[in-house]
mmCIF file of C-alpha atoms in Angstrom:
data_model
loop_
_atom_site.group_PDB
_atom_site.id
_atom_site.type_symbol
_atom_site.label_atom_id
_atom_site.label_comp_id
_atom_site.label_asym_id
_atom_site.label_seq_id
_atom_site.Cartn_x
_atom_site.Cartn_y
_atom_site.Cartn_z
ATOM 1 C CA UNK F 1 15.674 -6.752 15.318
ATOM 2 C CA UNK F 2 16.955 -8.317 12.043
ATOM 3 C CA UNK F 3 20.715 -7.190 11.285
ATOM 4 C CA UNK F 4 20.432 -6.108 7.409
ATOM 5 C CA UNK F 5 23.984 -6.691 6.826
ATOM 6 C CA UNK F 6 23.519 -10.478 8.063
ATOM 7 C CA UNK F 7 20.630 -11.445 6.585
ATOM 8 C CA UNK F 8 20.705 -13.385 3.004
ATOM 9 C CA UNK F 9 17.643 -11.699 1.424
ATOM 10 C CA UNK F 10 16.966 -8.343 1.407
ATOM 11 C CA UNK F 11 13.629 -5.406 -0.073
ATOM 12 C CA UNK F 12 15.506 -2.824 -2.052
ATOM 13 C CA UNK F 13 13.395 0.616 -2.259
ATOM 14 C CA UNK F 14 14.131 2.660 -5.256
ATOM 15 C CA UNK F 15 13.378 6.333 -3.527
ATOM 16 C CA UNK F 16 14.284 7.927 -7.008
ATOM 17 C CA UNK F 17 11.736 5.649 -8.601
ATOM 18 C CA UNK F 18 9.242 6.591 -5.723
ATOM 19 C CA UNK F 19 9.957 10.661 -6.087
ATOM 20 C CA UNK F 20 9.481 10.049 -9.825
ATOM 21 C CA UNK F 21 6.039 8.481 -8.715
ATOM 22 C CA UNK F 22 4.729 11.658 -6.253
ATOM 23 C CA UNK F 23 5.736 13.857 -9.264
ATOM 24 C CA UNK F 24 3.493 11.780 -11.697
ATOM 25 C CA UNK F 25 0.800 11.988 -9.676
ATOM 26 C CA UNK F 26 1.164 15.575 -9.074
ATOM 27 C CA UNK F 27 0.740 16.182 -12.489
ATOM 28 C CA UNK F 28 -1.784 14.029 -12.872
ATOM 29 C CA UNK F 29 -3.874 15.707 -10.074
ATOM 30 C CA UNK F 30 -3.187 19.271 -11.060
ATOM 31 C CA UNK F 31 -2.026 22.691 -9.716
ATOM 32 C CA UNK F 32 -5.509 22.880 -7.855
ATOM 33 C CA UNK F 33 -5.405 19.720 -6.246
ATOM 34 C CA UNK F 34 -3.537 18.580 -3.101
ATOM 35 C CA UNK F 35 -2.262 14.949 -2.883
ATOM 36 C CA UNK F 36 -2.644 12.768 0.656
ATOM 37 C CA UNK F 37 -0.180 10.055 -0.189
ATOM 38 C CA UNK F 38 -1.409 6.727 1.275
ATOM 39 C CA UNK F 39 1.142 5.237 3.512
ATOM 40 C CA UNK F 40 -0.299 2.419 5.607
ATOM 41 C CA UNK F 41 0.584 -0.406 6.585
ATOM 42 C CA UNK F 42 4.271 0.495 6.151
ATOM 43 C CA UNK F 43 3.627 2.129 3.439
ATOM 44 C CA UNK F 44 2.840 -0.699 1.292
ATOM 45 C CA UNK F 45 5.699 -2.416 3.288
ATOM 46 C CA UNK F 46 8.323 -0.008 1.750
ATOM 47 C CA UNK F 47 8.846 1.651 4.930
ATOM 48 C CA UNK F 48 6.430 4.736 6.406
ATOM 49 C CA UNK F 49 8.602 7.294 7.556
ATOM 50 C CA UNK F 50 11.181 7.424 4.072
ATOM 51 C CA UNK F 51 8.374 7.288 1.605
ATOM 52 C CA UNK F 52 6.438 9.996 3.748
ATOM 53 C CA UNK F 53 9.505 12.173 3.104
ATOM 54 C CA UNK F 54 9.944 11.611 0.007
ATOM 55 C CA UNK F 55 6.525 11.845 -0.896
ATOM 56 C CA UNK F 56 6.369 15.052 0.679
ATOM 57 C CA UNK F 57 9.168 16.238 -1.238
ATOM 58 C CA UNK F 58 7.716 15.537 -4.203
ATOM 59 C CA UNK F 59 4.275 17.092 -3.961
ATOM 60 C CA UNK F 60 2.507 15.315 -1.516
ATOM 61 C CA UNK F 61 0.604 17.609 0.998
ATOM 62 C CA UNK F 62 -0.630 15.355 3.692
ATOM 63 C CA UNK F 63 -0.504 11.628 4.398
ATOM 64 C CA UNK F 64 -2.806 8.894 5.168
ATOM 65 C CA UNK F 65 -2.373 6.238 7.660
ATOM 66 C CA UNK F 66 -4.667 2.840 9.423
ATOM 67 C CA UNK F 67 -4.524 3.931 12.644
ATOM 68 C CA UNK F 68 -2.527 6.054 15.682
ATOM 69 C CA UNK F 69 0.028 3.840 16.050
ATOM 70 C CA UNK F 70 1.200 4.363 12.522
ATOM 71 C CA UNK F 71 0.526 7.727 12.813
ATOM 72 C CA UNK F 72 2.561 7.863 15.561
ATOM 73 C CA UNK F 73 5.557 6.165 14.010
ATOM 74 C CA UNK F 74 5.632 9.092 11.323
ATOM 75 C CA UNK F 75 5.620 11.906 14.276
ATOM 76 C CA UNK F 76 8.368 10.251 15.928
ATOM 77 C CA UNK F 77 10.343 10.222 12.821
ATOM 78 C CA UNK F 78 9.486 14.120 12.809
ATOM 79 C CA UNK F 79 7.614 14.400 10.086
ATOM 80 C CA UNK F 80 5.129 17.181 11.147
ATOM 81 C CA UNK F 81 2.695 17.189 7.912
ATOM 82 C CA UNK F 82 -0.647 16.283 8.452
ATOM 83 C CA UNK F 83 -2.082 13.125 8.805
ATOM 84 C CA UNK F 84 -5.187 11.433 8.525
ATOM 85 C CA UNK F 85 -6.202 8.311 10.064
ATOM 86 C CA UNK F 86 -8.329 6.027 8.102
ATOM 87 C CA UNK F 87 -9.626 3.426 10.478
ATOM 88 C CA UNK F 88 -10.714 3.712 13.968
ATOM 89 C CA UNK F 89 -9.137 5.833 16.695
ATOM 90 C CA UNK F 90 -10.415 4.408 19.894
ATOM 91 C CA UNK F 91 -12.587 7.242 21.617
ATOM 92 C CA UNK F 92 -9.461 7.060 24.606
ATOM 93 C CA UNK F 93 -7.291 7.542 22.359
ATOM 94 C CA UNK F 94 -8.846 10.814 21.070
ATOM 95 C CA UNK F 95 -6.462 13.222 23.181
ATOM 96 C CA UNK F 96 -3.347 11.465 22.031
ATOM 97 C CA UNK F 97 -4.450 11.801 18.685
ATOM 98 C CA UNK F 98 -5.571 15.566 19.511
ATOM 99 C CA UNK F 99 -1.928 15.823 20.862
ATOM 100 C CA UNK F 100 -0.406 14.871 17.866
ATOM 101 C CA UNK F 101 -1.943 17.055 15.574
ATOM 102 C CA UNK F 102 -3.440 14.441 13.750
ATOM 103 C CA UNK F 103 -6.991 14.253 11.904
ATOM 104 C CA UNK F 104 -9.059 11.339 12.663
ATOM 105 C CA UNK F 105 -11.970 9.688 10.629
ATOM 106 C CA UNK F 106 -15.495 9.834 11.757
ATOM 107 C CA UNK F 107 -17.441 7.319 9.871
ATOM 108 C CA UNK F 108 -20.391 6.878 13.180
ATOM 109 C CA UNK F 109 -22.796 8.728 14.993
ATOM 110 C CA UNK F 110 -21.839 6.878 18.571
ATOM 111 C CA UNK F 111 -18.150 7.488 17.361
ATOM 112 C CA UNK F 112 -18.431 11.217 17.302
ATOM 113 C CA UNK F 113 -20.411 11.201 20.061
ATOM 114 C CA UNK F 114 -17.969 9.264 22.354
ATOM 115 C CA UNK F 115 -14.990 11.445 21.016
ATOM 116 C CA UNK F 116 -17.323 14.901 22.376
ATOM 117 C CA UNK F 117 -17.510 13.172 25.398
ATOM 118 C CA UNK F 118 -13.785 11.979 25.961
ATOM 119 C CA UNK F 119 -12.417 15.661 24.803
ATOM 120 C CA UNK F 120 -14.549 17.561 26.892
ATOM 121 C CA UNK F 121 -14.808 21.229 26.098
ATOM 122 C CA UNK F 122 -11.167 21.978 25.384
ATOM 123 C CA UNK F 123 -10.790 24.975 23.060
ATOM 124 C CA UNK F 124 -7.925 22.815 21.566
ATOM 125 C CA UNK F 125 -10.145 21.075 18.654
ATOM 126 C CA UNK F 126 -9.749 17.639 17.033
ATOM 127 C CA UNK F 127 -9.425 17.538 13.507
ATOM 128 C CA UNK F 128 -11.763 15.278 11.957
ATOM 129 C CA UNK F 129 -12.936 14.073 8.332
ATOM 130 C CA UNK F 130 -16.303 13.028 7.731
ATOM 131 C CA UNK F 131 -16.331 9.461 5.467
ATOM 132 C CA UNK F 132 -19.451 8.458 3.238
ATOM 133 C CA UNK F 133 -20.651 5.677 2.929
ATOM 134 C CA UNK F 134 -21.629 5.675 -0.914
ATOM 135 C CA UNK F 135 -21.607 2.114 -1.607
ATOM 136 C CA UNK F 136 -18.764 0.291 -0.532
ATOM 137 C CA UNK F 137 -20.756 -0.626 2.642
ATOM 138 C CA UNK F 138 -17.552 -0.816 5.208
ATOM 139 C CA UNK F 139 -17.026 1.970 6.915
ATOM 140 C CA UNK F 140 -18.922 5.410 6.516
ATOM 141 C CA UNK F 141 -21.791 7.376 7.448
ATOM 142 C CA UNK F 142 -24.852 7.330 5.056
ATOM 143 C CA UNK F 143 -25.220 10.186 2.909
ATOM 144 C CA UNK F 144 -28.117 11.647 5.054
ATOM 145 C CA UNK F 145 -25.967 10.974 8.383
ATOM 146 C CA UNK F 146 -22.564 12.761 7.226
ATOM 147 C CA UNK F 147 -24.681 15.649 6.479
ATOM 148 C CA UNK F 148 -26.453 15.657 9.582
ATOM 149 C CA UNK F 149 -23.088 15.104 11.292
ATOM 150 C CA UNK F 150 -21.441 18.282 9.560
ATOM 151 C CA UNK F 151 -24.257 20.650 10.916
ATOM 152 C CA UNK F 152 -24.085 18.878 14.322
ATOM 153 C CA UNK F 153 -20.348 19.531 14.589
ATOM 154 C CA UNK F 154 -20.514 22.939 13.807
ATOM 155 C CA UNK F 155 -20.501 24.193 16.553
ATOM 156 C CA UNK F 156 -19.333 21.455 18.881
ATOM 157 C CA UNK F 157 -16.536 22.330 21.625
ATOM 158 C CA UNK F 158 -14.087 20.017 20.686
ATOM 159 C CA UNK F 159 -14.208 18.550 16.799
ATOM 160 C CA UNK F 160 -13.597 20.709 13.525
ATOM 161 C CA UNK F 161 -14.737 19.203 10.368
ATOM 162 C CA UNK F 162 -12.207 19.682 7.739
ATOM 163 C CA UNK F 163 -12.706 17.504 5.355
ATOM 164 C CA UNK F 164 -15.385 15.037 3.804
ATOM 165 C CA UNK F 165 -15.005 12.101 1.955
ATOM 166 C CA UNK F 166 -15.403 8.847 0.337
ATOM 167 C CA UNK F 167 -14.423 5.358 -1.035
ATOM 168 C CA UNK F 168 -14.784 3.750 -4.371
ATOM 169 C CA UNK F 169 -15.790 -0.195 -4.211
ATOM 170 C CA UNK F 170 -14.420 -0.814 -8.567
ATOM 171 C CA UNK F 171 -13.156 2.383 -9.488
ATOM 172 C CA UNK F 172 -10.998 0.177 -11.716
ATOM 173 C CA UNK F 173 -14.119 -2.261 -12.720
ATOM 174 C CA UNK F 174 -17.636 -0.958 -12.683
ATOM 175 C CA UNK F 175 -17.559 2.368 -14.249
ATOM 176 C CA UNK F 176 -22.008 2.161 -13.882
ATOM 177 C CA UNK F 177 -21.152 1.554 -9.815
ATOM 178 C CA UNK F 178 -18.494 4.371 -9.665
ATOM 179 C CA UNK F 179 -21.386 6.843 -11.494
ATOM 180 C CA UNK F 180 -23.612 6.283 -9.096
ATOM 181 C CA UNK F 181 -21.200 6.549 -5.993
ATOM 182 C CA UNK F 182 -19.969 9.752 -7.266
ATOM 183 C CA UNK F 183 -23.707 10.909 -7.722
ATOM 184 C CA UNK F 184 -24.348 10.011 -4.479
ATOM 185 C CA UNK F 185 -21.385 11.951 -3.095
ATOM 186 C CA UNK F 186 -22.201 14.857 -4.712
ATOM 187 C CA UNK F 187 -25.367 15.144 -4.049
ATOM 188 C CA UNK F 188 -24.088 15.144 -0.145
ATOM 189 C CA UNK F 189 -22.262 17.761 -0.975
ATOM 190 C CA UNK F 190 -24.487 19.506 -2.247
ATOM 191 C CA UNK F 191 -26.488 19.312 0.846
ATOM 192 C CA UNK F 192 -23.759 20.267 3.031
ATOM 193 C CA UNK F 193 -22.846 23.681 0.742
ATOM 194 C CA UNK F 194 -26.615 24.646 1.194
ATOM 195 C CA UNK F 195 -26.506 24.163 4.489
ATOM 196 C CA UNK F 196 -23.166 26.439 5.272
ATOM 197 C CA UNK F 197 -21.099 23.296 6.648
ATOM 198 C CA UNK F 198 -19.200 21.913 3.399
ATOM 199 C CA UNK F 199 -15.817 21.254 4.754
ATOM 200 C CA UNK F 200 -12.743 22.960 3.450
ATOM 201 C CA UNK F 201 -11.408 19.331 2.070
ATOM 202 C CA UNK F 202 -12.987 16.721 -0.513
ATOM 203 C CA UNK F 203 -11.706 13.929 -1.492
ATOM 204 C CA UNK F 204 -12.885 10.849 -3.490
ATOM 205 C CA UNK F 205 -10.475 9.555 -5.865
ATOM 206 C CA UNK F 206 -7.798 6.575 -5.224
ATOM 207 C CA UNK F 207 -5.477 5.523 -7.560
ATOM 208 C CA UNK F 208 -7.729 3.707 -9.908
ATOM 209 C CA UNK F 209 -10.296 7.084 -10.028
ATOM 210 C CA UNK F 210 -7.300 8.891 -10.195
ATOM 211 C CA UNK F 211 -5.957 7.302 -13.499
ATOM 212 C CA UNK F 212 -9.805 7.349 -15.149
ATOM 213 C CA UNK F 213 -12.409 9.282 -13.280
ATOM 214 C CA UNK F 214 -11.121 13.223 -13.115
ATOM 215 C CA UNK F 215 -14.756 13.938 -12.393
ATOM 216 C CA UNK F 216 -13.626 12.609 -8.359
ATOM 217 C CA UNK F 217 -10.540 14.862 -7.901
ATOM 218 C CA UNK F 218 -12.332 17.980 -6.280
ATOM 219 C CA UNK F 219 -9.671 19.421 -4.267
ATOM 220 C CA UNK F 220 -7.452 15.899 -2.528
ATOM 221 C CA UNK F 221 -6.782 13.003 -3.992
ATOM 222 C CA UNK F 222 -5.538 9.732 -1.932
ATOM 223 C CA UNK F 223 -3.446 7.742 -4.476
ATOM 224 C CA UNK F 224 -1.780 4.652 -2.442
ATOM 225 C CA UNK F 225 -0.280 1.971 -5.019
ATOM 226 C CA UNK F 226 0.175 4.550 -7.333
ATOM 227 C CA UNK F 227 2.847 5.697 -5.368
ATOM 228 C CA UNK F 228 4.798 2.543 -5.518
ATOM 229 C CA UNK F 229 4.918 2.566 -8.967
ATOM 230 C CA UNK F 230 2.225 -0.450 -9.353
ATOM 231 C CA UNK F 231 -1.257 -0.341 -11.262
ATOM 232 C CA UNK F 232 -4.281 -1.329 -10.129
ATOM 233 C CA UNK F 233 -5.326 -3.146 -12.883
ATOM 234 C CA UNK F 234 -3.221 -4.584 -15.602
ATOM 235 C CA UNK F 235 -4.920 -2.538 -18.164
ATOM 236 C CA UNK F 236 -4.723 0.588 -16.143
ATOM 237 C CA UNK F 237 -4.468 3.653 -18.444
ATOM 238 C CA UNK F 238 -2.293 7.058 -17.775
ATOM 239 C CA UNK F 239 0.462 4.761 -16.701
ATOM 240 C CA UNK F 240 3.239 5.800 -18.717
ATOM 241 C CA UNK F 241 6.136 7.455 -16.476
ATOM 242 C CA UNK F 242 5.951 5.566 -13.341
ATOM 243 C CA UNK F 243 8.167 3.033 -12.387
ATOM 244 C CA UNK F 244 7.982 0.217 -9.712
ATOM 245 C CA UNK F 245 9.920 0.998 -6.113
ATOM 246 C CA UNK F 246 10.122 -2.527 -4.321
ATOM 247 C CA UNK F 247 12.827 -5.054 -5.556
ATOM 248 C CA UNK F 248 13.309 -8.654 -3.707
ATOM 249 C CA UNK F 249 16.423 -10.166 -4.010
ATOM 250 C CA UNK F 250 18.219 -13.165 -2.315
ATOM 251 C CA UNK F 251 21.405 -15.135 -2.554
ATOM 252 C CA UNK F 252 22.377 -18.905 -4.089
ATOM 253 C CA UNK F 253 23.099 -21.347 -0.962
ATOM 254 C CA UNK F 254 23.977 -24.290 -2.498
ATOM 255 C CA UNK F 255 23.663 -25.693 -6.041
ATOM 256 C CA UNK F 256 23.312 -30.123 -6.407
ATOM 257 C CA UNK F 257 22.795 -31.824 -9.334
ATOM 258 C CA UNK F 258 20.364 -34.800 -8.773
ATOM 259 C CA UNK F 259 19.354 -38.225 -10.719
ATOM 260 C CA UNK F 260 16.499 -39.058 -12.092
ATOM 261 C CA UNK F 261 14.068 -40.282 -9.656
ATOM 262 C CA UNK F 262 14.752 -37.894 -6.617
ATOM 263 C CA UNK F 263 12.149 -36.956 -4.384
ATOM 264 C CA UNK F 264 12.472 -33.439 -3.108
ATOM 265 C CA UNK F 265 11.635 -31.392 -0.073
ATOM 266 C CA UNK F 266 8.863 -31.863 3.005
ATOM 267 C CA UNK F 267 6.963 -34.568 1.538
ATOM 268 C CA UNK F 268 8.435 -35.686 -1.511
ATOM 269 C CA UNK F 269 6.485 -33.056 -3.464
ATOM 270 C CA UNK F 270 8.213 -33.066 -6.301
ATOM 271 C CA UNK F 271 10.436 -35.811 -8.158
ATOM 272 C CA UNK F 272 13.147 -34.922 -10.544
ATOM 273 C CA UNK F 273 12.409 -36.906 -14.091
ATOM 274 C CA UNK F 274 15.646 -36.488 -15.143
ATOM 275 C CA UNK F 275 19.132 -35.228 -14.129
ATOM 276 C CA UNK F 276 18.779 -31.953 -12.534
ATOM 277 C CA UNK F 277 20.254 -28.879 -11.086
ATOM 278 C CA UNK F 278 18.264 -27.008 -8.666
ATOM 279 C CA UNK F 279 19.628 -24.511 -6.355
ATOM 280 C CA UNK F 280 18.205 -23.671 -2.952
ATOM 281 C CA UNK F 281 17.256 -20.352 -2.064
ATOM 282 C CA UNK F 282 17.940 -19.311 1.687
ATOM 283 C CA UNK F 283 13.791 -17.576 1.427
ATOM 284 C CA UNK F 284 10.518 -19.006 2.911
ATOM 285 C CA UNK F 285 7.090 -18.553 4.446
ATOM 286 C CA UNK F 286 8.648 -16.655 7.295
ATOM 287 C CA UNK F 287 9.890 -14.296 4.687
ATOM 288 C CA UNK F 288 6.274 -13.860 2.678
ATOM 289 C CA UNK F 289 6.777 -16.669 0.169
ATOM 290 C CA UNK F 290 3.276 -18.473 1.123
ATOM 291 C CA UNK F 291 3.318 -22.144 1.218
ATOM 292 C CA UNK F 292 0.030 -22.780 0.305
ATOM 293 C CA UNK F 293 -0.661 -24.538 -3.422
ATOM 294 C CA UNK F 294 -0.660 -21.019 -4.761
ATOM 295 C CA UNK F 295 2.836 -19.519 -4.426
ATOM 296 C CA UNK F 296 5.573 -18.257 -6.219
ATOM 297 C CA UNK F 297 6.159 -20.150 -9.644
ATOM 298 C CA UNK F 298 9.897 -18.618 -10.223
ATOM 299 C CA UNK F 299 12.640 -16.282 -9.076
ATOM 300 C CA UNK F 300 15.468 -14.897 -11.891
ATOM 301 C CA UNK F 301 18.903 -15.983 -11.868
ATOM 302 C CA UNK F 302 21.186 -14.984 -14.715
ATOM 303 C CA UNK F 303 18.247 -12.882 -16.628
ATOM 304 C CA UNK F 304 16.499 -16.724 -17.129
ATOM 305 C CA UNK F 305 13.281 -18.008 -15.252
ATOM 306 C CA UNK F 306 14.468 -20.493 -12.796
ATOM 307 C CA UNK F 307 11.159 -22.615 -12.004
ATOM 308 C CA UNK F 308 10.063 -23.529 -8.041
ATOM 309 C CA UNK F 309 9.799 -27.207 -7.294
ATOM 310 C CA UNK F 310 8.868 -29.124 -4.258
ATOM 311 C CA UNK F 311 7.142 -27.153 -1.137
ATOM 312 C CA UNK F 312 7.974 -23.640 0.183
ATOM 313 C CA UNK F 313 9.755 -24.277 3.669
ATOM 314 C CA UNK F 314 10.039 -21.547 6.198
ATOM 315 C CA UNK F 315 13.053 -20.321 5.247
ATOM 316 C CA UNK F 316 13.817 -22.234 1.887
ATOM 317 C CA UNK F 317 12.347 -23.187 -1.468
ATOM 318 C CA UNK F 318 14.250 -24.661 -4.398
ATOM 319 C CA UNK F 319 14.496 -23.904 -8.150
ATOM 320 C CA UNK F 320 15.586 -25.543 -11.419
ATOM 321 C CA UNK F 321 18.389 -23.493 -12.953
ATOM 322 C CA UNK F 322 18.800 -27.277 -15.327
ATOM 323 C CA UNK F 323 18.738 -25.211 -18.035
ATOM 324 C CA UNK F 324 20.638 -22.002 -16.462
ATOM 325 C CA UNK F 325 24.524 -22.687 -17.046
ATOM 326 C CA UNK F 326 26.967 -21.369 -14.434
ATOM 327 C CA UNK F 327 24.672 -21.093 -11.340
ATOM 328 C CA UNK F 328 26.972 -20.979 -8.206
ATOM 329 C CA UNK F 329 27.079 -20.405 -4.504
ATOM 330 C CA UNK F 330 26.256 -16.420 -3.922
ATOM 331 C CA UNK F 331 24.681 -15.938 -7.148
ATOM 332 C CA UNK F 332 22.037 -12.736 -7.315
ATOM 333 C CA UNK F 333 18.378 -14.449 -7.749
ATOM 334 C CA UNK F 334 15.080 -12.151 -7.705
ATOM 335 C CA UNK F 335 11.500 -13.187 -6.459
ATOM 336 C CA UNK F 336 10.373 -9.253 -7.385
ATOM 337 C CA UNK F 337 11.926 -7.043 -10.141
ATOM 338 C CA UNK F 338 14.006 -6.836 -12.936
ATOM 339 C CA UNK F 339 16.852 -8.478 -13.827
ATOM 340 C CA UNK F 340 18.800 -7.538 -16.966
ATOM 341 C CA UNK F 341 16.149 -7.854 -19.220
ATOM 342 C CA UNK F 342 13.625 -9.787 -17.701
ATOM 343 C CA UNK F 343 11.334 -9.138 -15.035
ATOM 344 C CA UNK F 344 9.118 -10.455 -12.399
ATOM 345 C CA UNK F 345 6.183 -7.851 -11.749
ATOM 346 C CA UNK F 346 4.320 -7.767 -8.319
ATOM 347 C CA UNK F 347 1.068 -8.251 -11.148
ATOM 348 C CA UNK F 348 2.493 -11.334 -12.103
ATOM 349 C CA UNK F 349 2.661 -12.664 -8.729
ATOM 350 C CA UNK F 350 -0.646 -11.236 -7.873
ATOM 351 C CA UNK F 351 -1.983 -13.542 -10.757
ATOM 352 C CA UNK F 352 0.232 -16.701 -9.602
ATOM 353 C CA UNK F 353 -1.357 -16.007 -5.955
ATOM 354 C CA UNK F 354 -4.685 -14.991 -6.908
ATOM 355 C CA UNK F 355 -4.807 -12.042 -4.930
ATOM 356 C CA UNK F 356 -3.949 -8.486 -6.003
ATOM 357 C CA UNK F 357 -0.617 -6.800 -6.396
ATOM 358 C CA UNK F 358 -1.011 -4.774 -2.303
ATOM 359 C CA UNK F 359 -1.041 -7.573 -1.013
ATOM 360 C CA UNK F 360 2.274 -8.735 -2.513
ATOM 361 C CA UNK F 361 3.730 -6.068 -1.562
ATOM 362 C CA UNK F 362 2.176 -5.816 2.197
ATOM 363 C CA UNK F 363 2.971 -9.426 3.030
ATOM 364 C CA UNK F 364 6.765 -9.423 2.272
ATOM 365 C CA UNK F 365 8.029 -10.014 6.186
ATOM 366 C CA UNK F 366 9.340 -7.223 8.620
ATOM 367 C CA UNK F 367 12.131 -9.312 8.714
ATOM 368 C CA UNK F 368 13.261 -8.801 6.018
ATOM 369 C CA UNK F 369 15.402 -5.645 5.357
ATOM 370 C CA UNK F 370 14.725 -2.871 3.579
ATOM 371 C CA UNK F 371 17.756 -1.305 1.650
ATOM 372 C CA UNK F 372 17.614 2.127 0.544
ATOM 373 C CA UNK F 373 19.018 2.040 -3.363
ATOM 374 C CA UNK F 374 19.328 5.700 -3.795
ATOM 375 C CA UNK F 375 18.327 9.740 -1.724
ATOM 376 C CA UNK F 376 18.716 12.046 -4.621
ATOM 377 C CA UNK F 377 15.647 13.937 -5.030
#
């Protein structure tokens, strides 16, 4: 287990940024309308069980996880709200999840099927959500199968439908493709509230629907990067009031100044063409800084834009601060967030990468710490 207090780099997590964030969405959502705050995969890599709280606290009603073992993380932390997993749930692992009051996604006929057989007529029910597959084409029942599925669960000894939903594929994109998803959703609906087995939740919208298409609210939303404060697209509207959570910050280990003509790092990737001052960063690959052509192109140091040269090592990449006067051993620099007045945004990165800003956040190493900044809420 990393020791925060030794380590040189370290994730702060705003939780009064992140409260702010819940709130937002609350109001976004509505009186009418509960929130499931997404909190996989460490929630974003901010750390599952403190957001959860603080979500909750906030106006979150329920939470959203991958998979049991996440789930399980937030129940031994003793958060008791209810959870939904959004992956698969092994049929033998259908009494744990039973046991720990979670609910658990059906998205296949053999799924639900195996989970009747491995809870056997207990009176104690699963909790289950139906998912629809309305064009995303991962996971989900077709239209005609999740209502099928509803009326066959009815009555079924050991699963309780309470809830039905889907997935947009470019909520944030294709507004033509998100029209027809949503028709197709509702017309399952539909099906199932003629038929006497519409579940008591529905739920469409992520954050991107949540920001532009109020239409897929019904009665749960599932906002995930929201929640951190991040938008899914750079042009994302409604985004005034929220404010990023996740800050990276590192240390100075050594400063040189170099002739012209030196040839730095693992294979002489870069060669100074004049006298320079670069400082080395104790951060690498092991930390989430990818070594591959696409990487970081700067951290901050001193409010300036101190530019990467040479390769990322595993636990070490180099800037130019040339131009940055007074850099020293122990100086503050940032590969995420602000500092003073400038700012390096997880959509920046994204672009640098080519990737998206999740996965910025979701690849920033265990290993590194994770420093609460502030608990008032």
């Amino acid at each position: 287990m990393t020791r925060p207090h030794l380590f040189p780099s370290r994730v702060e997590i705003d939780l009064d940024a992140l409260g702010n964030n819940a709130r937002c969405i609350k109001r976004l959502a509505g009186d009418s309308v509960a929130v499931m705050a997404v909190v996989k995969a460490d929630a974003y890599g901010h750390g599952a069980p403190q957001v959860a709280r603080v979500a909750l606290a906030n106006g979150a009603d329920m939470l959203a996880v991958a998979n049991l073992a996440e789930a399980s993380q937030l129940r031994e932390a003793g958060i008791r709200a209810p959870v939904l997993t959004l992956s698969l749930v092994p049929p033998e692992q259908s009494q744990l999840a039973r046991a720990l009051d979670l609910r658990v996604t059906v998205f296949d006929r053999d799924l639900a099927e195996q989970y009747l057989s491995a809870l056997g007529d207990n009176r104690e029910k699963l909790r289950v959500h139906l998912k629809v597959d309305t064009g995303m084409h991962r996971l989900g029942l077709s239209p005609d199968e999740a209502v099928a599925m509803a009326r066959r669960l009815r009555a079924a000894p050991s699963l309780q439908v309470e809830g039905v939903y889907t997935h947009f594929a470019a909520a944030d994109e294709d507004a033509d493709y998100t029209k027809k998803q949503l028709a197709t959703f509702n017309h399952a609906l539909d099906e199932m509230r003629a038929a006497g087995c519409l579940p008591r939740y529905i739920h469409a919208a992520n954050s991107p629907a949540l920001l532009s298409w109020p239409g897929s609210y019904f009665n749960l939303v599932r906002p995930g990067v929201l929640l951190y404060g991040l938008r899914p697209l750079h042009d994302s509207p409604n985004m005034d009031g929220f404010q990023p959570v996740m800050r990276w910050t590192t240390r100075v280990a050594q400063v040189k100044t170099l002739p012209p003509g030196s040839r730095v790092g693992y294979g002489h990737a870069y060669t100074t063409r004049r006298e320079e001052t670069l400082a080395v960063l104790p951060v690498g690959y092991a930390d989430g800084l990818r070594r591959t052509p696409r990487t970081w192109r700067c951290a901050l140091l001193h409010g300036e834009r101190a530019p990467l040269v040479g390769r990322v090592s595993m636990e070490k990449i180099i800037v130019d601060v040339s131009h940055i006067p007074g850099v020293q051993i122990g100086d503050e620099a940032i590969l995420l967030g602000a500092q003073g007045d400038s700012e390096i945004s997880a959509d920046e990165i994204a672009d640098w990468l080519g990737s998206n800003n999740y996965e910025v956040l979701t690849t920033i190493a265990p290993r590194v710490p994770r420093t609460i900044l502030s608990l008032t809420r």
